[in-house]
Amino acid sequence: MRKIIVNALDKRSRINRNIYGNFSEHLGRCIYNGLYVGEGSSIPNINGMRTDVVEALKHIKLPVLRWPGGCFADEYHWKDGIGPKAGRKRMVNTHWGGVIEDNSFGTHEFLEFCRQVGCEPYINGNLGSGTVQEMSEWVEYMTFGGESPMARLREENGRKEPWRIKYFGVGNESWGCGGNMQAEYYAHEYRRYQTYCRDYGENKLYRIACGPYTDDYDWTEKIMPMVKDFADAITMHYYAVPKGKWDQKGPATGFTREAYYATLQAAAYMEELVTKHGQIMDKYDPEHKVGLIVDEWGTWYDVEPGTNPGFLYQQNTMRDAMAAALTLNIFNSHCDRVVMANIAQMVNVLQAVILTEGDKMVLTPTYHVFDLYKCHQDARLLGSFAETEDVGGVADLSISASMDSEGTVHVTAANLDADRRLEIELEASGMRVNSAAGRILAGNMGAFNDFDHPKNLEPAVLEDIATAGGRVRFMLPGCSVAEITVR
Ligand code: AHR
């Protein structure tokens, strides 16, 4: 019998709902034929946005969506994507697959998508190949409500009222595809660009500076003292690649047990990254005024055979669900610093929550983890402990616990062991336990949903749960994740 102890009196920071954010880039079939099909499509849509995708995202309460990239962001010139569609520039997407980008999805369309889903937009500006003026005018175009050239242009394009934009990123991966800059150089540029991203009227920008890739602690050391007074948050990117071997990532399906555990080990590394970058941030920002935003995370494998290598299309199995469950538990437990995270990417790219093909849509096991974990959004993290054993180089049981505004306790628990079931006893101290219920997602490590079997894996009611003497007992089969509600 394994022990989980949750202390209902040990209320910690609020778990920012934005930890459950997504990322969408002009990459492969994420935007086009992913979330957007155009007004004339036979696929059900509202103003060109796929209705099935919008409804699915509403169900998981998607809080925030990042766009337009990624590497694409530092080549994106926003004026190419406004005005009558017939007149918009057609160009090659040089980063991703060398395909035609017709700019039919631009600022108005992205903000319309966010409106339909009910999520906050997070716009990533172009620092790599764009000018200060261009970035400044984008903010003016979107958020200025008075008399100005950009406000007039917006009105000419059919939108009189300004939008409310909070999250604004200044460059993406500026140490790499965003300009190959050195840390100090980027920090200077950041300070300059963000100066001209104005707060108009009631609209207050939440300014986001480009942080490190993975374990580049030097980047964090160098930029923090230079940007901390000008940024609300810095970013961090990390992808879980089995054994960290980019040239031998392996397939998304049909993998070995060794690859399963190697992927979970790679996902578990997020704990060290967030801790160490957080420690550096603590030195310069002990009051935690500057947040850490992990705005690209997820698993990365070889593309599906026969697909465009530049489209980064991969299937999504229970292995991905376990990696997501583990990573989200890590973010929850660091919610005093991690204020947002955006899985890469939302539709048809990398660790997608949704896959589409024509008019068909599949909700992946990763989607179902976001569904199970939505209970944590804006709840207070609770102190918790789980008894674990090592399996394949990772702790076999990963948990996090929170209390929502009604005093209900939610525990998410993942049994990462591919095979062995765990009998669990949950003790909730500091509260009277009257009842407990749960939902569970379970399956073989390599199981997935496809277009012919879209409901192969779905959360089910956790039958094997009972309360006795103020304790909750339940069973987690190997390779499963559950949400337990304790009242
Ligand atoms: O998500 C795919 C790519 O990975 C992004 O465009 C880039 O920022 C990162 O390197």
PDB file of C-alpha atoms in Angstrom, residues 66-245:
ATOM      1  CA  ARG A  66       0.268  31.671 -27.751  1.00  0.00           C
ATOM      2  CA  TRP A  67       0.655  32.712 -31.425  1.00  0.00           C
ATOM      3  CA  PRO A  68       2.089  33.083 -34.143  1.00  0.00           C
ATOM      4  CA  GLY A  69       5.281  31.221 -33.148  1.00  0.00           C
ATOM      5  CA  GLY A  70       7.818  29.888 -32.360  1.00  0.00           C
ATOM      6  CA  CYS A  71      10.489  30.465 -34.927  1.00  0.00           C
ATOM      7  CA  PHE A  72       7.770  31.736 -37.253  1.00  0.00           C
ATOM      8  CA  ALA A  73       7.182  34.716 -34.940  1.00  0.00           C
ATOM      9  CA  ASP A  74      10.527  36.312 -35.741  1.00  0.00           C
ATOM     10  CA  GLU A  75       9.791  36.198 -39.456  1.00  0.00           C
ATOM     11  CA  TYR A  76       6.182  37.251 -39.179  1.00  0.00           C
ATOM     12  CA  HIS A  77       5.235  40.712 -40.358  1.00  0.00           C
ATOM     13  CA  TRP A  78       1.792  41.361 -39.005  1.00  0.00           C
ATOM     14  CA  LYS A  79       0.727  43.775 -41.726  1.00  0.00           C
ATOM     15  CA  ASP A  80       0.893  40.866 -44.198  1.00  0.00           C
ATOM     16  CA  GLY A  81      -2.024  39.295 -42.327  1.00  0.00           C
ATOM     17  CA  ILE A  82      -4.611  42.112 -42.248  1.00  0.00           C
ATOM     18  CA  GLY A  83      -7.043  43.576 -44.761  1.00  0.00           C
ATOM     19  CA  PRO A  84      -9.003  41.860 -47.545  1.00  0.00           C
ATOM     20  CA  LYS A  85      -7.798  38.278 -47.836  1.00  0.00           C
ATOM     21  CA  ALA A  86      -7.443  38.354 -51.613  1.00  0.00           C
ATOM     22  CA  GLY A  87      -4.845  41.081 -51.266  1.00  0.00           C
ATOM     23  CA  ARG A  88      -2.778  39.430 -48.545  1.00  0.00           C
ATOM     24  CA  LYS A  89       0.784  38.445 -49.369  1.00  0.00           C
ATOM     25  CA  ARG A  90       1.481  34.876 -50.403  1.00  0.00           C
ATOM     26  CA  MET A  91       4.926  33.713 -49.331  1.00  0.00           C
ATOM     27  CA  VAL A  92       6.968  30.670 -48.421  1.00  0.00           C
ATOM     28  CA  ASN A  93       7.103  29.515 -44.818  1.00  0.00           C
ATOM     29  CA  THR A  94      10.871  29.123 -44.817  1.00  0.00           C
ATOM     30  CA  HIS A  95      11.085  27.600 -41.358  1.00  0.00           C
ATOM     31  CA  TRP A  96       8.431  24.981 -41.628  1.00  0.00           C
ATOM     32  CA  GLY A  97       8.102  22.742 -44.652  1.00  0.00           C
ATOM     33  CA  GLY A  98       8.677  25.341 -47.376  1.00  0.00           C
ATOM     34  CA  VAL A  99       4.930  25.579 -48.022  1.00  0.00           C
ATOM     35  CA  ILE A 100       2.871  28.562 -49.153  1.00  0.00           C
ATOM     36  CA  GLU A 101       1.686  30.851 -46.395  1.00  0.00           C
ATOM     37  CA  ASP A 102      -1.220  32.877 -47.733  1.00  0.00           C
ATOM     38  CA  ASN A 103      -1.679  34.935 -44.560  1.00  0.00           C
ATOM     39  CA  SER A 104      -5.412  34.224 -44.519  1.00  0.00           C
ATOM     40  CA  PHE A 105      -5.087  33.686 -40.765  1.00  0.00           C
ATOM     41  CA  GLY A 106      -3.789  36.896 -39.218  1.00  0.00           C
ATOM     42  CA  THR A 107      -4.376  39.154 -36.233  1.00  0.00           C
ATOM     43  CA  HIS A 108      -8.162  39.491 -36.629  1.00  0.00           C
ATOM     44  CA  GLU A 109      -8.579  35.758 -37.138  1.00  0.00           C
ATOM     45  CA  PHE A 110      -6.407  34.811 -34.151  1.00  0.00           C
ATOM     46  CA  LEU A 111      -8.279  37.169 -31.863  1.00  0.00           C
ATOM     47  CA  GLU A 112     -11.603  35.882 -33.203  1.00  0.00           C
ATOM     48  CA  PHE A 113     -10.468  32.316 -32.403  1.00  0.00           C
ATOM     49  CA  CYS A 114      -9.581  33.341 -28.845  1.00  0.00           C
ATOM     50  CA  ARG A 115     -12.955  35.060 -28.507  1.00  0.00           C
ATOM     51  CA  GLN A 116     -14.782  31.893 -29.555  1.00  0.00           C
ATOM     52  CA  VAL A 117     -12.757  29.691 -27.182  1.00  0.00           C
ATOM     53  CA  GLY A 118     -12.921  32.245 -24.372  1.00  0.00           C
ATOM     54  CA  CYS A 119      -9.154  32.235 -23.795  1.00  0.00           C
ATOM     55  CA  GLU A 120      -6.597  35.020 -23.403  1.00  0.00           C
ATOM     56  CA  PRO A 121      -4.436  35.751 -26.443  1.00  0.00           C
ATOM     57  CA  TYR A 122      -0.674  35.688 -25.978  1.00  0.00           C
ATOM     58  CA  ILE A 123       0.977  37.404 -28.942  1.00  0.00           C
ATOM     59  CA  ASN A 124       4.653  36.841 -29.651  1.00  0.00           C
ATOM     60  CA  GLY A 125       6.205  39.867 -31.385  1.00  0.00           C
ATOM     61  CA  ASN A 126       8.983  39.832 -33.966  1.00  0.00           C
ATOM     62  CA  LEU A 127      12.287  41.093 -32.608  1.00  0.00           C
ATOM     63  CA  GLY A 128      14.551  38.982 -34.853  1.00  0.00           C
ATOM     64  CA  SER A 129      13.675  40.462 -38.253  1.00  0.00           C
ATOM     65  CA  GLY A 130      11.140  43.145 -37.386  1.00  0.00           C
ATOM     66  CA  THR A 131      11.650  46.755 -36.430  1.00  0.00           C
ATOM     67  CA  VAL A 132      10.847  48.592 -33.227  1.00  0.00           C
ATOM     68  CA  GLN A 133       8.296  50.606 -35.203  1.00  0.00           C
ATOM     69  CA  GLU A 134       6.615  47.467 -36.530  1.00  0.00           C
ATOM     70  CA  MET A 135       6.238  45.987 -33.063  1.00  0.00           C
ATOM     71  CA  SER A 136       5.078  49.288 -31.631  1.00  0.00           C
ATOM     72  CA  GLU A 137       2.460  49.686 -34.369  1.00  0.00           C
ATOM     73  CA  TRP A 138       1.142  46.155 -33.834  1.00  0.00           C
ATOM     74  CA  VAL A 139       0.385  46.997 -30.211  1.00  0.00           C
ATOM     75  CA  GLU A 140      -1.171  50.296 -31.305  1.00  0.00           C
ATOM     76  CA  TYR A 141      -3.254  48.528 -33.980  1.00  0.00           C
ATOM     77  CA  MET A 142      -4.643  46.024 -31.510  1.00  0.00           C
ATOM     78  CA  THR A 143      -5.114  48.120 -28.396  1.00  0.00           C
ATOM     79  CA  PHE A 144      -5.391  51.850 -29.105  1.00  0.00           C
ATOM     80  CA  GLY A 145      -8.909  53.210 -28.820  1.00  0.00           C
ATOM     81  CA  GLY A 146      -8.463  56.837 -29.914  1.00  0.00           C
ATOM     82  CA  GLU A 147      -7.498  58.695 -33.060  1.00  0.00           C
ATOM     83  CA  SER A 148      -4.289  57.295 -34.598  1.00  0.00           C
ATOM     84  CA  PRO A 149      -3.055  55.869 -37.887  1.00  0.00           C
ATOM     85  CA  MET A 150      -3.121  52.268 -36.635  1.00  0.00           C
ATOM     86  CA  ALA A 151      -6.526  52.636 -34.944  1.00  0.00           C
ATOM     87  CA  ARG A 152      -7.875  54.017 -38.239  1.00  0.00           C
ATOM     88  CA  LEU A 153      -6.351  51.126 -40.181  1.00  0.00           C
ATOM     89  CA  ARG A 154      -7.986  48.671 -37.790  1.00  0.00           C
ATOM     90  CA  GLU A 155     -11.320  50.384 -38.292  1.00  0.00           C
ATOM     91  CA  GLU A 156     -10.888  50.249 -42.071  1.00  0.00           C
ATOM     92  CA  ASN A 157     -10.391  46.506 -41.628  1.00  0.00           C
ATOM     93  CA  GLY A 158     -13.730  46.169 -39.902  1.00  0.00           C
ATOM     94  CA  ARG A 159     -12.891  46.459 -36.230  1.00  0.00           C
ATOM     95  CA  LYS A 160     -13.701  49.727 -34.493  1.00  0.00           C
ATOM     96  CA  GLU A 161     -13.203  48.736 -30.864  1.00  0.00           C
ATOM     97  CA  PRO A 162      -9.678  47.908 -29.741  1.00  0.00           C
ATOM     98  CA  TRP A 163      -9.007  44.448 -28.395  1.00  0.00           C
ATOM     99  CA  ARG A 164      -7.745  43.837 -24.895  1.00  0.00           C
ATOM    100  CA  ILE A 165      -4.305  42.260 -25.125  1.00  0.00           C
ATOM    101  CA  LYS A 166      -2.406  41.360 -22.015  1.00  0.00           C
ATOM    102  CA  TYR A 167       0.337  38.875 -22.824  1.00  0.00           C
ATOM    103  CA  PHE A 168       2.957  40.152 -25.249  1.00  0.00           C
ATOM    104  CA  GLY A 169       6.279  38.408 -25.954  1.00  0.00           C
ATOM    105  CA  VAL A 170       9.275  40.315 -27.316  1.00  0.00           C
ATOM    106  CA  GLY A 171      11.104  37.812 -29.529  1.00  0.00           C
ATOM    107  CA  ASN A 172      11.197  34.011 -29.493  1.00  0.00           C
ATOM    108  CA  GLU A 173      14.312  31.896 -28.923  1.00  0.00           C
ATOM    109  CA  SER A 174      16.421  34.975 -29.572  1.00  0.00           C
ATOM    110  CA  TRP A 175      19.492  32.847 -28.751  1.00  0.00           C
ATOM    111  CA  GLY A 176      18.635  30.640 -31.767  1.00  0.00           C
ATOM    112  CA  CYS A 177      16.115  30.928 -34.595  1.00  0.00           C
ATOM    113  CA  GLY A 178      15.088  34.351 -33.299  1.00  0.00           C
ATOM    114  CA  GLY A 179      18.379  36.026 -34.232  1.00  0.00           C
ATOM    115  CA  ASN A 180      21.259  34.010 -32.722  1.00  0.00           C
ATOM    116  CA  MET A 181      21.872  36.743 -30.182  1.00  0.00           C
ATOM    117  CA  GLN A 182      24.029  36.719 -27.105  1.00  0.00           C
ATOM    118  CA  ALA A 183      22.343  37.279 -23.785  1.00  0.00           C
ATOM    119  CA  GLU A 184      23.491  40.852 -23.095  1.00  0.00           C
ATOM    120  CA  TYR A 185      22.743  41.924 -26.655  1.00  0.00           C
ATOM    121  CA  TYR A 186      19.245  40.474 -26.446  1.00  0.00           C
ATOM    122  CA  ALA A 187      18.626  42.125 -23.079  1.00  0.00           C
ATOM    123  CA  HIS A 188      19.537  45.532 -24.540  1.00  0.00           C
ATOM    124  CA  GLU A 189      17.282  44.931 -27.523  1.00  0.00           C
ATOM    125  CA  TYR A 190      14.478  43.735 -25.266  1.00  0.00           C
ATOM    126  CA  ARG A 191      14.655  46.924 -23.206  1.00  0.00           C
ATOM    127  CA  ARG A 192      14.540  49.051 -26.353  1.00  0.00           C
ATOM    128  CA  TYR A 193      11.682  47.215 -28.107  1.00  0.00           C
ATOM    129  CA  GLN A 194       9.460  46.935 -25.062  1.00  0.00           C
ATOM    130  CA  THR A 195       9.784  50.688 -24.429  1.00  0.00           C
ATOM    131  CA  TYR A 196       7.653  51.359 -27.506  1.00  0.00           C
ATOM    132  CA  CYS A 197       5.067  48.703 -26.730  1.00  0.00           C
ATOM    133  CA  ARG A 198       2.750  51.193 -25.070  1.00  0.00           C
ATOM    134  CA  ASP A 199      -0.016  50.718 -22.562  1.00  0.00           C
ATOM    135  CA  TYR A 200      -2.996  52.431 -24.189  1.00  0.00           C
ATOM    136  CA  GLY A 201      -5.893  53.463 -21.972  1.00  0.00           C
ATOM    137  CA  GLU A 202      -6.991  50.622 -19.758  1.00  0.00           C
ATOM    138  CA  ASN A 203      -4.901  48.090 -21.653  1.00  0.00           C
ATOM    139  CA  LYS A 204      -1.881  47.047 -19.608  1.00  0.00           C
ATOM    140  CA  LEU A 205       0.609  44.821 -21.363  1.00  0.00           C
ATOM    141  CA  TYR A 206       2.208  41.964 -19.483  1.00  0.00           C
ATOM    142  CA  ARG A 207       5.661  42.054 -21.073  1.00  0.00           C
ATOM    143  CA  ILE A 208       7.473  38.785 -21.645  1.00  0.00           C
ATOM    144  CA  ALA A 209      11.214  38.565 -22.344  1.00  0.00           C
ATOM    145  CA  CYS A 210      12.906  35.646 -24.072  1.00  0.00           C
ATOM    146  CA  GLY A 211      14.514  33.408 -21.492  1.00  0.00           C
ATOM    147  CA  PRO A 212      16.772  30.387 -21.790  1.00  0.00           C
ATOM    148  CA  TYR A 213      16.660  27.131 -23.648  1.00  0.00           C
ATOM    149  CA  THR A 214      16.757  24.153 -21.321  1.00  0.00           C
ATOM    150  CA  ASP A 215      19.825  24.315 -19.049  1.00  0.00           C
ATOM    151  CA  ASP A 216      21.369  27.538 -20.345  1.00  0.00           C
ATOM    152  CA  TYR A 217      21.655  28.968 -16.839  1.00  0.00           C
ATOM    153  CA  ASP A 218      24.139  31.532 -18.085  1.00  0.00           C
ATOM    154  CA  TRP A 219      21.392  33.154 -20.199  1.00  0.00           C
ATOM    155  CA  THR A 220      19.163  33.491 -17.143  1.00  0.00           C
ATOM    156  CA  GLU A 221      22.087  34.853 -15.062  1.00  0.00           C
ATOM    157  CA  LYS A 222      22.856  37.482 -17.665  1.00  0.00           C
ATOM    158  CA  ILE A 223      19.396  38.672 -18.664  1.00  0.00           C
ATOM    159  CA  MET A 224      17.711  38.716 -15.248  1.00  0.00           C
ATOM    160  CA  PRO A 225      19.535  41.763 -13.832  1.00  0.00           C
ATOM    161  CA  MET A 226      19.046  43.584 -17.130  1.00  0.00           C
ATOM    162  CA  VAL A 227      15.365  42.882 -17.805  1.00  0.00           C
ATOM    163  CA  LYS A 228      13.839  42.367 -14.377  1.00  0.00           C
ATOM    164  CA  ASP A 229      12.637  45.975 -14.101  1.00  0.00           C
ATOM    165  CA  PHE A 230      11.178  45.932 -17.606  1.00  0.00           C
ATOM    166  CA  ALA A 231       9.602  42.480 -17.833  1.00  0.00           C
ATOM    167  CA  ASP A 232       6.710  40.772 -16.072  1.00  0.00           C
ATOM    168  CA  ALA A 233       8.053  37.346 -16.989  1.00  0.00           C
ATOM    169  CA  ILE A 234      10.803  35.507 -18.813  1.00  0.00           C
ATOM    170  CA  THR A 235      10.311  32.348 -20.843  1.00  0.00           C
ATOM    171  CA  MET A 236      11.966  28.923 -20.861  1.00  0.00           C
ATOM    172  CA  HIS A 237      11.743  26.224 -23.540  1.00  0.00           C
ATOM    173  CA  TYR A 238      12.330  22.546 -23.026  1.00  0.00           C
ATOM    174  CA  TYR A 239      11.337  19.523 -25.106  1.00  0.00           C
ATOM    175  CA  ALA A 240      11.414  15.957 -23.775  1.00  0.00           C
ATOM    176  CA  VAL A 241      13.364  13.972 -26.348  1.00  0.00           C
ATOM    177  CA  PRO A 242      14.079  10.336 -25.426  1.00  0.00           C
ATOM    178  CA  LYS A 243      17.692  10.193 -24.175  1.00  0.00           C
ATOM    179  CA  GLY A 244      18.113  13.770 -25.438  1.00  0.00           C
ATOM    180  CA  LYS A 245      19.194  12.395 -28.825  1.00  0.00           C
TER     181      LYS A 245
END
